Amino acid sequence: MALAKTKSVFSESFLDPSNIPQHIAVIMDGNRRWAKEHHLPVWEGHRKGAESLKQIVESCGDLGVKVLTAYAFSKENWKRSKEEIEIILHLFDFYLRKERENLYRAGVRFRVIGHPQEMGEKLQAEFKKTEEYTAENSKLLLNLAVNYGGRTEMLDAVKKISQKVKNGELELSQIDENLISDHLYTAGVPDPDLLIRTSGELRISNFLLWQMAYAEFWFTPLLWPDFKKADLVKAIADYQGRSRRLGGS
Ligand code: FPP
């Protein structure tokens, strides 16, 4: 597939409102390369990345997407320098405080998936506060994946299920695909219909491994800070042109 680095002129009137993906997953990649290209410090790339996420949350709400799951910090991201990790954690804290009220007013329900408990008590408290503050909202569910790994998520599910079998709460014969889905961090949420990854990388990077079984993939060379509503519309338009057989004929 040729990935042309062109500016998108797509508007939402291109879209079929009856076929909007219910759940979009995004791998927000390219913040550091964006900073480098603009001769700016790394933190400015991540700050622009956070601004981009803000726009895309708003756009998903406008377009009628029901769930957006954004990969904000992977388990592998701990390998980055201490300074960069501090910048990212500070940005989470800053944006949670700054945007909590806006999320609430926009009807967005905020949830964290992953292992936020390993990200410090202060940040964990901000996550919890935002989750509780927006808990009754239903326009859009924003899942922020932090300290997240898809294999760890499956491992956690296996442990939870095994414990229930051990306690006699579950029979082996009751374990099926639905039961596994119900023990993932995304329990109760429909699987992603569309995965968007920016920055030209063509891989899944341990993101929502179980849930992505039938997702459509859309890749763009645009760096995450440059990803705008028109690009989201372009991705959805492309999705709408695909034939989703979901394993059938
Ligand atoms: C990807 O670009 C971004 C990250 C690994 C994490 C940071 C994400 C954000 C700041 C957006 C979300 C923010 C908030 C506040 C919710 P990269 O650093 O991998 O860039 P590269 O691919 O160019 O190296």
PDB file of C-alpha atoms and ligand atoms in Angstrom:
ATOM      1  CA  MET A   1       0.000   0.000   0.000  1.00  0.00           C
ATOM      2  CA  ALA A   2       1.391   3.398  -0.977  1.00  0.00           C
ATOM      3  CA  LEU A   3       1.240   5.818   1.927  1.00  0.00           C
ATOM      4  CA  ALA A   4       1.186   9.305   0.419  1.00  0.00           C
ATOM      5  CA  LYS A   5       2.026  12.068   2.900  1.00  0.00           C
ATOM      6  CA  THR A   6      -0.666  14.461   1.695  1.00  0.00           C
ATOM      7  CA  LYS A   7      -2.885  16.876   3.567  1.00  0.00           C
ATOM      8  CA  SER A   8      -6.416  15.566   3.807  1.00  0.00           C
ATOM      9  CA  VAL A   9      -9.375  17.616   2.588  1.00  0.00           C
ATOM     10  CA  PHE A  10     -12.013  15.136   3.727  1.00  0.00           C
ATOM     11  CA  SER A  11     -15.100  16.509   5.432  1.00  0.00           C
ATOM     12  CA  GLU A  12     -17.659  14.534   7.394  1.00  0.00           C
ATOM     13  CA  SER A  13     -20.277  14.936   4.649  1.00  0.00           C
ATOM     14  CA  PHE A  14     -18.338  12.120   2.898  1.00  0.00           C
ATOM     15  CA  LEU A  15     -19.454   9.700   5.575  1.00  0.00           C
ATOM     16  CA  ASP A  16     -22.394   7.336   5.779  1.00  0.00           C
ATOM     17  CA  PRO A  17     -23.863   8.147   9.210  1.00  0.00           C
ATOM     18  CA  SER A  18     -25.363   4.662   9.457  1.00  0.00           C
ATOM     19  CA  ASN A  19     -21.928   3.009   9.261  1.00  0.00           C
ATOM     20  CA  ILE A  20     -19.740   4.903  11.716  1.00  0.00           C
ATOM     21  CA  PRO A  21     -17.331   2.553  13.554  1.00  0.00           C
ATOM     22  CA  GLN A  22     -18.639   2.121  17.089  1.00  0.00           C
ATOM     23  CA  HIS A  23     -15.184   1.670  18.563  1.00  0.00           C
ATOM     24  CA  ILE A  24     -11.949   3.200  17.240  1.00  0.00           C
ATOM     25  CA  ALA A  25      -8.539   2.309  18.677  1.00  0.00           C
ATOM     26  CA  VAL A  26      -5.575   4.630  18.069  1.00  0.00           C
ATOM     27  CA  ILE A  27      -1.836   4.126  18.357  1.00  0.00           C
ATOM     28  CA  MET A  28      -0.650   7.712  18.692  1.00  0.00           C
ATOM     29  CA  ASP A  29       2.827   7.396  17.277  1.00  0.00           C
ATOM     30  CA  GLY A  30       5.385   9.960  16.113  1.00  0.00           C
ATOM     31  CA  ASN A  31       5.473  12.665  18.814  1.00  0.00           C
ATOM     32  CA  ARG A  32       9.272  12.638  19.102  1.00  0.00           C
ATOM     33  CA  ARG A  33       9.827  12.615  15.342  1.00  0.00           C
ATOM     34  CA  TRP A  34       7.430  15.564  15.065  1.00  0.00           C
ATOM     35  CA  ALA A  35       9.473  17.458  17.669  1.00  0.00           C
ATOM     36  CA  LYS A  36      12.693  16.627  15.848  1.00  0.00           C
ATOM     37  CA  GLU A  37      11.299  17.716  12.468  1.00  0.00           C
ATOM     38  CA  HIS A  38      10.287  21.048  14.014  1.00  0.00           C
ATOM     39  CA  HIS A  39      13.593  21.480  15.915  1.00  0.00           C
ATOM     40  CA  LEU A  40      11.689  21.442  19.193  1.00  0.00           C
ATOM     41  CA  PRO A  41      12.326  19.603  22.460  1.00  0.00           C
ATOM     42  CA  VAL A  42      10.754  16.168  22.987  1.00  0.00           C
ATOM     43  CA  TRP A  43       8.272  17.502  25.566  1.00  0.00           C
ATOM     44  CA  GLU A  44       6.818  19.837  22.946  1.00  0.00           C
ATOM     45  CA  GLY A  45       6.149  16.815  20.704  1.00  0.00           C
ATOM     46  CA  HIS A  46       4.283  15.062  23.511  1.00  0.00           C
ATOM     47  CA  ARG A  47       2.397  18.251  24.392  1.00  0.00           C
ATOM     48  CA  LYS A  48       1.290  18.625  20.772  1.00  0.00           C
ATOM     49  CA  GLY A  49       0.380  14.918  20.879  1.00  0.00           C
ATOM     50  CA  ALA A  50      -1.875  15.530  23.853  1.00  0.00           C
ATOM     51  CA  GLU A  51      -3.510  18.462  21.997  1.00  0.00           C
ATOM     52  CA  SER A  52      -4.089  16.161  19.040  1.00  0.00           C
ATOM     53  CA  LEU A  53      -5.783  13.614  21.282  1.00  0.00           C
ATOM     54  CA  LYS A  54      -8.022  16.355  22.638  1.00  0.00           C
ATOM     55  CA  GLN A  55      -9.131  17.239  19.075  1.00  0.00           C
ATOM     56  CA  ILE A  56      -9.723  13.623  18.159  1.00  0.00           C
ATOM     57  CA  VAL A  57     -11.817  12.981  21.279  1.00  0.00           C
ATOM     58  CA  GLU A  58     -13.961  15.965  20.309  1.00  0.00           C
ATOM     59  CA  SER A  59     -14.193  14.779  16.705  1.00  0.00           C
ATOM     60  CA  CYS A  60     -15.187  11.242  17.715  1.00  0.00           C
ATOM     61  CA  GLY A  61     -18.015  12.748  19.763  1.00  0.00           C
ATOM     62  CA  ASP A  62     -19.145  14.862  16.765  1.00  0.00           C
ATOM     63  CA  LEU A  63     -19.051  11.922  14.380  1.00  0.00           C
ATOM     64  CA  GLY A  64     -21.021   9.529  16.590  1.00  0.00           C
ATOM     65  CA  VAL A  65     -18.198   7.144  17.525  1.00  0.00           C
ATOM     66  CA  LYS A  66     -19.147   5.529  20.841  1.00  0.00           C
ATOM     67  CA  VAL A  67     -15.749   4.317  22.114  1.00  0.00           C
ATOM     68  CA  LEU A  68     -12.216   5.644  21.555  1.00  0.00           C
ATOM     69  CA  THR A  69      -9.312   3.671  23.016  1.00  0.00           C
ATOM     70  CA  ALA A  70      -6.013   5.568  22.892  1.00  0.00           C
ATOM     71  CA  TYR A  71      -2.624   3.967  23.542  1.00  0.00           C
ATOM     72  CA  ALA A  72      -0.927   6.603  25.691  1.00  0.00           C
ATOM     73  CA  PHE A  73       1.765   4.634  27.540  1.00  0.00           C
ATOM     74  CA  SER A  74       2.814   1.054  26.940  1.00  0.00           C
ATOM     75  CA  LYS A  75       4.580  -1.258  29.360  1.00  0.00           C
ATOM     76  CA  GLU A  76       7.586  -0.968  27.027  1.00  0.00           C
ATOM     77  CA  ASN A  77       7.645   2.833  27.404  1.00  0.00           C
ATOM     78  CA  TRP A  78       9.350   2.430  30.810  1.00  0.00           C
ATOM     79  CA  LYS A  79      12.523   1.778  28.782  1.00  0.00           C
ATOM     80  CA  ARG A  80      12.657   5.490  27.845  1.00  0.00           C
ATOM     81  CA  SER A  81      14.823   7.974  29.696  1.00  0.00           C
ATOM     82  CA  LYS A  82      13.775   9.051  33.181  1.00  0.00           C
ATOM     83  CA  GLU A  83      13.379  12.637  31.916  1.00  0.00           C
ATOM     84  CA  GLU A  84      11.034  11.640  29.099  1.00  0.00           C
ATOM     85  CA  ILE A  85       8.937   9.420  31.379  1.00  0.00           C
ATOM     86  CA  GLU A  86       8.608  12.310  33.822  1.00  0.00           C
ATOM     87  CA  ILE A  87       7.468  14.600  31.012  1.00  0.00           C
ATOM     88  CA  ILE A  88       4.802  12.139  29.883  1.00  0.00           C
ATOM     89  CA  LEU A  89       3.522  11.522  33.435  1.00  0.00           C
ATOM     90  CA  HIS A  90       3.447  15.262  34.054  1.00  0.00           C
ATOM     91  CA  LEU A  91       1.409  15.759  30.874  1.00  0.00           C
ATOM     92  CA  PHE A  92      -1.122  13.149  31.993  1.00  0.00           C
ATOM     93  CA  ASP A  93      -1.495  14.944  35.308  1.00  0.00           C
ATOM     94  CA  PHE A  94      -1.701  18.392  33.698  1.00  0.00           C
ATOM     95  CA  TYR A  95      -4.267  17.400  31.056  1.00  0.00           C
ATOM     96  CA  LEU A  96      -6.438  15.440  33.468  1.00  0.00           C
ATOM     97  CA  ARG A  97      -6.779  18.511  35.688  1.00  0.00           C
ATOM     98  CA  LYS A  98      -7.204  20.874  32.756  1.00  0.00           C
ATOM     99  CA  GLU A  99      -9.690  18.783  30.770  1.00  0.00           C
ATOM    100  CA  ARG A 100     -11.777  17.067  33.470  1.00  0.00           C
ATOM    101  CA  GLU A 101     -14.549  19.649  33.327  1.00  0.00           C
ATOM    102  CA  ASN A 102     -14.471  19.801  29.510  1.00  0.00           C
ATOM    103  CA  LEU A 103     -14.721  16.023  29.255  1.00  0.00           C
ATOM    104  CA  TYR A 104     -17.689  16.085  31.613  1.00  0.00           C
ATOM    105  CA  ARG A 105     -19.441  18.852  29.658  1.00  0.00           C
ATOM    106  CA  ALA A 106     -18.821  17.090  26.341  1.00  0.00           C
ATOM    107  CA  GLY A 107     -20.532  13.923  27.631  1.00  0.00           C
ATOM    108  CA  VAL A 108     -17.309  11.908  27.605  1.00  0.00           C
ATOM    109  CA  ARG A 109     -16.854   9.086  30.071  1.00  0.00           C
ATOM    110  CA  PHE A 110     -13.183   8.669  30.925  1.00  0.00           C
ATOM    111  CA  ARG A 111     -11.644   5.342  31.884  1.00  0.00           C
ATOM    112  CA  VAL A 112      -8.136   4.058  32.307  1.00  0.00           C
ATOM    113  CA  ILE A 113      -7.124   0.601  31.139  1.00  0.00           C
ATOM    114  CA  GLY A 114      -3.810  -1.045  32.024  1.00  0.00           C
ATOM    115  CA  HIS A 115      -1.862  -0.931  35.281  1.00  0.00           C
ATOM    116  CA  PRO A 116      -2.212   2.697  36.472  1.00  0.00           C
ATOM    117  CA  GLN A 117      -1.395   1.572  40.015  1.00  0.00           C
ATOM    118  CA  GLU A 118       2.284   1.461  38.989  1.00  0.00           C
ATOM    119  CA  MET A 119       2.296   5.106  37.883  1.00  0.00           C
ATOM    120  CA  GLY A 120       2.436   6.797  41.259  1.00  0.00           C
ATOM    121  CA  GLU A 121      -0.242   7.565  43.821  1.00  0.00           C
ATOM    122  CA  LYS A 122      -0.751  11.165  42.764  1.00  0.00           C
ATOM    123  CA  LEU A 123      -1.449  10.340  39.138  1.00  0.00           C
ATOM    124  CA  GLN A 124      -3.561   7.364  40.103  1.00  0.00           C
ATOM    125  CA  ALA A 125      -5.722   9.666  42.221  1.00  0.00           C
ATOM    126  CA  GLU A 126      -6.194  12.006  39.228  1.00  0.00           C
ATOM    127  CA  PHE A 127      -7.205   9.085  37.012  1.00  0.00           C
ATOM    128  CA  LYS A 128      -9.704   7.901  39.613  1.00  0.00           C
ATOM    129  CA  LYS A 129     -11.113  11.372  40.161  1.00  0.00           C
ATOM    130  CA  THR A 130     -11.678  11.814  36.411  1.00  0.00           C
ATOM    131  CA  GLU A 131     -13.242   8.364  36.106  1.00  0.00           C
ATOM    132  CA  GLU A 132     -15.644   9.104  38.960  1.00  0.00           C
ATOM    133  CA  TYR A 133     -16.436  12.626  37.779  1.00  0.00           C
ATOM    134  CA  THR A 134     -17.427  11.434  34.296  1.00  0.00           C
ATOM    135  CA  ALA A 135     -18.903   8.050  35.263  1.00  0.00           C
ATOM    136  CA  GLU A 136     -22.487   8.928  34.296  1.00  0.00           C
ATOM    137  CA  ASN A 137     -21.600  10.218  30.805  1.00  0.00           C
ATOM    138  CA  SER A 138     -22.556   8.151  27.787  1.00  0.00           C
ATOM    139  CA  LYS A 139     -21.892  10.098  24.579  1.00  0.00           C
ATOM    140  CA  LEU A 140     -18.372   8.741  24.135  1.00  0.00           C
ATOM    141  CA  LEU A 141     -16.281   6.378  26.238  1.00  0.00           C
ATOM    142  CA  LEU A 142     -12.600   7.377  26.224  1.00  0.00           C
ATOM    143  CA  ASN A 143     -10.377   4.497  27.313  1.00  0.00           C
ATOM    144  CA  LEU A 144      -6.865   5.736  27.979  1.00  0.00           C
ATOM    145  CA  ALA A 145      -4.436   2.812  27.862  1.00  0.00           C
ATOM    146  CA  VAL A 146      -1.648   3.553  30.338  1.00  0.00           C
ATOM    147  CA  ASN A 147       1.064   1.165  31.466  1.00  0.00           C
ATOM    148  CA  TYR A 148      -0.805  -1.153  29.136  1.00  0.00           C
ATOM    149  CA  GLY A 149       0.284  -4.374  27.452  1.00  0.00           C
ATOM    150  CA  GLY A 150      -2.010  -6.699  25.516  1.00  0.00           C
ATOM    151  CA  ARG A 151      -0.277  -9.865  26.670  1.00  0.00           C
ATOM    152  CA  THR A 152      -0.374  -8.705  30.288  1.00  0.00           C
ATOM    153  CA  GLU A 153      -4.093  -8.018  29.883  1.00  0.00           C
ATOM    154  CA  MET A 154      -4.623 -11.601  28.717  1.00  0.00           C
ATOM    155  CA  LEU A 155      -2.424 -12.932  31.498  1.00  0.00           C
ATOM    156  CA  ASP A 156      -4.483 -10.974  34.046  1.00  0.00           C
ATOM    157  CA  ALA A 157      -7.674 -12.471  32.574  1.00  0.00           C
ATOM    158  CA  VAL A 158      -6.244 -16.004  32.746  1.00  0.00           C
ATOM    159  CA  LYS A 159      -5.347 -15.472  36.410  1.00  0.00           C
ATOM    160  CA  LYS A 160      -8.785 -14.076  37.302  1.00  0.00           C
ATOM    161  CA  ILE A 161     -10.552 -16.946  35.557  1.00  0.00           C
ATOM    162  CA  SER A 162      -8.232 -19.582  37.060  1.00  0.00           C
ATOM    163  CA  GLN A 163      -8.857 -18.181  40.528  1.00  0.00           C
ATOM    164  CA  LYS A 164     -12.604 -18.490  40.014  1.00  0.00           C
ATOM    165  CA  VAL A 165     -12.203 -22.104  38.860  1.00  0.00           C
ATOM    166  CA  LYS A 166     -10.030 -22.800  41.897  1.00  0.00           C
ATOM    167  CA  ASN A 167     -12.634 -21.253  44.222  1.00  0.00           C
ATOM    168  CA  GLY A 168     -15.342 -23.386  42.652  1.00  0.00           C
ATOM    169  CA  GLU A 169     -17.165 -20.306  41.261  1.00  0.00           C
ATOM    170  CA  LEU A 170     -16.663 -21.435  37.664  1.00  0.00           C
ATOM    171  CA  GLU A 171     -16.688 -24.766  35.789  1.00  0.00           C
ATOM    172  CA  LEU A 172     -14.099 -25.370  33.057  1.00  0.00           C
ATOM    173  CA  SER A 173     -16.999 -25.974  30.657  1.00  0.00           C
ATOM    174  CA  GLN A 174     -18.172 -22.379  31.242  1.00  0.00           C
ATOM    175  CA  ILE A 175     -14.978 -20.892  29.808  1.00  0.00           C
ATOM    176  CA  ASP A 176     -15.687 -19.582  26.338  1.00  0.00           C
ATOM    177  CA  GLU A 177     -14.708 -16.547  24.236  1.00  0.00           C
ATOM    178  CA  ASN A 178     -17.359 -14.324  25.832  1.00  0.00           C
ATOM    179  CA  LEU A 179     -16.133 -15.219  29.295  1.00  0.00           C
ATOM    180  CA  ILE A 180     -12.579 -14.279  28.348  1.00  0.00           C
ATOM    181  CA  SER A 181     -13.774 -10.942  26.893  1.00  0.00           C
ATOM    182  CA  ASP A 182     -15.626 -10.323  30.159  1.00  0.00           C
ATOM    183  CA  HIS A 183     -12.367 -10.654  32.116  1.00  0.00           C
ATOM    184  CA  LEU A 184     -10.359  -8.184  30.026  1.00  0.00           C
ATOM    185  CA  TYR A 185      -9.893  -4.523  30.996  1.00  0.00           C
ATOM    186  CA  THR A 186     -12.432  -3.684  28.264  1.00  0.00           C
ATOM    187  CA  ALA A 187     -15.189  -5.934  29.678  1.00  0.00           C
ATOM    188  CA  GLY A 188     -18.600  -4.821  28.464  1.00  0.00           C
ATOM    189  CA  VAL A 189     -17.189  -2.694  25.620  1.00  0.00           C
ATOM    190  CA  PRO A 190     -17.604  -3.782  21.967  1.00  0.00           C
ATOM    191  CA  ASP A 191     -14.356  -4.763  20.213  1.00  0.00           C
ATOM    192  CA  PRO A 192     -12.665  -2.083  18.070  1.00  0.00           C
ATOM    193  CA  ASP A 193     -13.972  -1.874  14.509  1.00  0.00           C
ATOM    194  CA  LEU A 194     -11.079   0.255  13.334  1.00  0.00           C
ATOM    195  CA  LEU A 195      -7.445   0.632  14.398  1.00  0.00           C
ATOM    196  CA  ILE A 196      -5.627   3.793  13.359  1.00  0.00           C
ATOM    197  CA  ARG A 197      -1.850   4.016  13.672  1.00  0.00           C
ATOM    198  CA  THR A 198       0.086   7.122  12.761  1.00  0.00           C
ATOM    199  CA  SER A 199       3.737   7.681  11.794  1.00  0.00           C
ATOM    200  CA  GLY A 200       4.048   5.001   9.120  1.00  0.00           C
ATOM    201  CA  GLU A 201       4.765   2.052  11.435  1.00  0.00           C
ATOM    202  CA  LEU A 202       2.841  -1.040  10.330  1.00  0.00           C
ATOM    203  CA  ARG A 203       2.496  -3.063  13.514  1.00  0.00           C
ATOM    204  CA  ILE A 204       0.131  -3.664  16.420  1.00  0.00           C
ATOM    205  CA  SER A 205       2.695  -3.262  19.257  1.00  0.00           C
ATOM    206  CA  ASN A 206       0.941  -5.386  21.901  1.00  0.00           C
ATOM    207  CA  PHE A 207      -2.246  -3.293  21.759  1.00  0.00           C
ATOM    208  CA  LEU A 208      -5.677  -4.869  22.391  1.00  0.00           C
ATOM    209  CA  LEU A 209      -4.473  -8.208  21.029  1.00  0.00           C
ATOM    210  CA  TRP A 210      -7.629 -10.178  21.839  1.00  0.00           C
ATOM    211  CA  GLN A 211     -10.069  -7.391  20.994  1.00  0.00           C
ATOM    212  CA  MET A 212      -8.501  -6.579  17.618  1.00  0.00           C
ATOM    213  CA  ALA A 213      -9.364  -9.989  16.084  1.00  0.00           C
ATOM    214  CA  TYR A 214     -11.697  -8.510  13.448  1.00  0.00           C
ATOM    215  CA  ALA A 215     -10.667  -4.847  13.420  1.00  0.00           C
ATOM    216  CA  GLU A 216      -9.930  -3.043  10.173  1.00  0.00           C
ATOM    217  CA  PHE A 217      -6.463  -1.463  10.147  1.00  0.00           C
ATOM    218  CA  TRP A 218      -5.685   1.998   8.795  1.00  0.00           C
ATOM    219  CA  PHE A 219      -2.159   3.335   8.699  1.00  0.00           C
ATOM    220  CA  THR A 220      -0.947   6.816   7.850  1.00  0.00           C
ATOM    221  CA  PRO A 221       2.537   8.327   7.572  1.00  0.00           C
ATOM    222  CA  LEU A 222       1.272  11.460   9.350  1.00  0.00           C
ATOM    223  CA  LEU A 223       2.868  11.972  12.739  1.00  0.00           C
ATOM    224  CA  TRP A 224       0.382  11.985  15.622  1.00  0.00           C
ATOM    225  CA  PRO A 225       0.639  15.744  16.354  1.00  0.00           C
ATOM    226  CA  ASP A 226      -0.348  16.377  12.708  1.00  0.00           C
ATOM    227  CA  PHE A 227      -3.342  14.014  12.790  1.00  0.00           C
ATOM    228  CA  LYS A 228      -6.522  16.101  12.479  1.00  0.00           C
ATOM    229  CA  LYS A 229     -10.283  15.607  12.243  1.00  0.00           C
ATOM    230  CA  ALA A 230     -10.081  15.508   8.422  1.00  0.00           C
ATOM    231  CA  ASP A 231      -7.668  12.567   8.697  1.00  0.00           C
ATOM    232  CA  LEU A 232     -10.025  10.775  11.074  1.00  0.00           C
ATOM    233  CA  VAL A 233     -12.816  11.305   8.542  1.00  0.00           C
ATOM    234  CA  LYS A 234     -10.561   9.922   5.801  1.00  0.00           C
ATOM    235  CA  ALA A 235      -9.861   6.806   7.900  1.00  0.00           C
ATOM    236  CA  ILE A 236     -13.580   6.309   8.562  1.00  0.00           C
ATOM    237  CA  ALA A 237     -14.409   6.833   4.869  1.00  0.00           C
ATOM    238  CA  ASP A 238     -11.866   4.151   3.981  1.00  0.00           C
ATOM    239  CA  TYR A 239     -13.361   1.858   6.637  1.00  0.00           C
ATOM    240  CA  GLN A 240     -16.818   2.398   5.161  1.00  0.00           C
ATOM    241  CA  GLY A 241     -15.555   1.272   1.764  1.00  0.00           C
ATOM    242  CA  ARG A 242     -14.392  -2.087   3.086  1.00  0.00           C
ATOM    243  CA  SER A 243     -16.350  -5.304   3.062  1.00  0.00           C
ATOM    244  CA  ARG A 244     -16.399  -6.620   6.630  1.00  0.00           C
ATOM    245  CA  ARG A 245     -17.162 -10.308   6.528  1.00  0.00           C
ATOM    246  CA  LEU A 246     -16.135 -10.919  10.141  1.00  0.00           C
ATOM    247  CA  GLY A 247     -14.997 -14.403   9.231  1.00  0.00           C
ATOM    248  CA  GLY A 248     -18.146 -15.171   7.197  1.00  0.00           C
ATOM    249  CA  SER A 249     -18.516 -15.421   3.405  1.00  0.00           C
TER     250      SER A 249
HETATM  251  C1  FPP B   1       4.154   8.264  20.788  1.00  0.00           C
HETATM  252  O1  FPP B   1       5.150   9.002  20.148  1.00  0.00           O
HETATM  253  C2  FPP B   1       3.679   8.801  22.106  1.00  0.00           C
HETATM  254  C3  FPP B   1       3.894   8.233  23.340  1.00  0.00           C
HETATM  255  C4  FPP B   1       4.683   7.019  23.519  1.00  0.00           C
HETATM  256  C5  FPP B   1       3.330   8.671  24.631  1.00  0.00           C
HETATM  257  C6  FPP B   1       2.795  10.030  24.847  1.00  0.00           C
HETATM  258  C7  FPP B   1       1.403  10.264  24.414  1.00  0.00           C
HETATM  259  C8  FPP B   1       0.859  11.453  24.551  1.00  0.00           C
HETATM  260  C9  FPP B   1       1.610  12.579  25.179  1.00  0.00           C
HETATM  261  C10 FPP B   1      -0.506  11.710  24.109  1.00  0.00           C
HETATM  262  C11 FPP B   1      -1.516  11.505  25.219  1.00  0.00           C
HETATM  263  C12 FPP B   1      -1.437  12.508  26.258  1.00  0.00           C
HETATM  264  C13 FPP B   1      -2.299  12.689  27.262  1.00  0.00           C
HETATM  265  C14 FPP B   1      -2.066  13.810  28.200  1.00  0.00           C
HETATM  266  C15 FPP B   1      -3.470  11.843  27.507  1.00  0.00           C
HETATM  267  P1  FPP B   1       6.693   8.558  20.290  1.00  0.00           P
HETATM  268  O2  FPP B   1       7.235   9.190  21.525  1.00  0.00           O
HETATM  269  O3  FPP B   1       6.783   7.070  20.232  1.00  0.00           O
HETATM  270  O4  FPP B   1       7.343   9.233  19.038  1.00  0.00           O
HETATM  271  P2  FPP B   1       8.348   8.568  17.990  1.00  0.00           P
HETATM  272  O5  FPP B   1       7.615   7.394  17.393  1.00  0.00           O
HETATM  273  O6  FPP B   1       8.556   9.671  16.990  1.00  0.00           O
HETATM  274  O7  FPP B   1       9.591   8.190  18.722  1.00  0.00           O
END
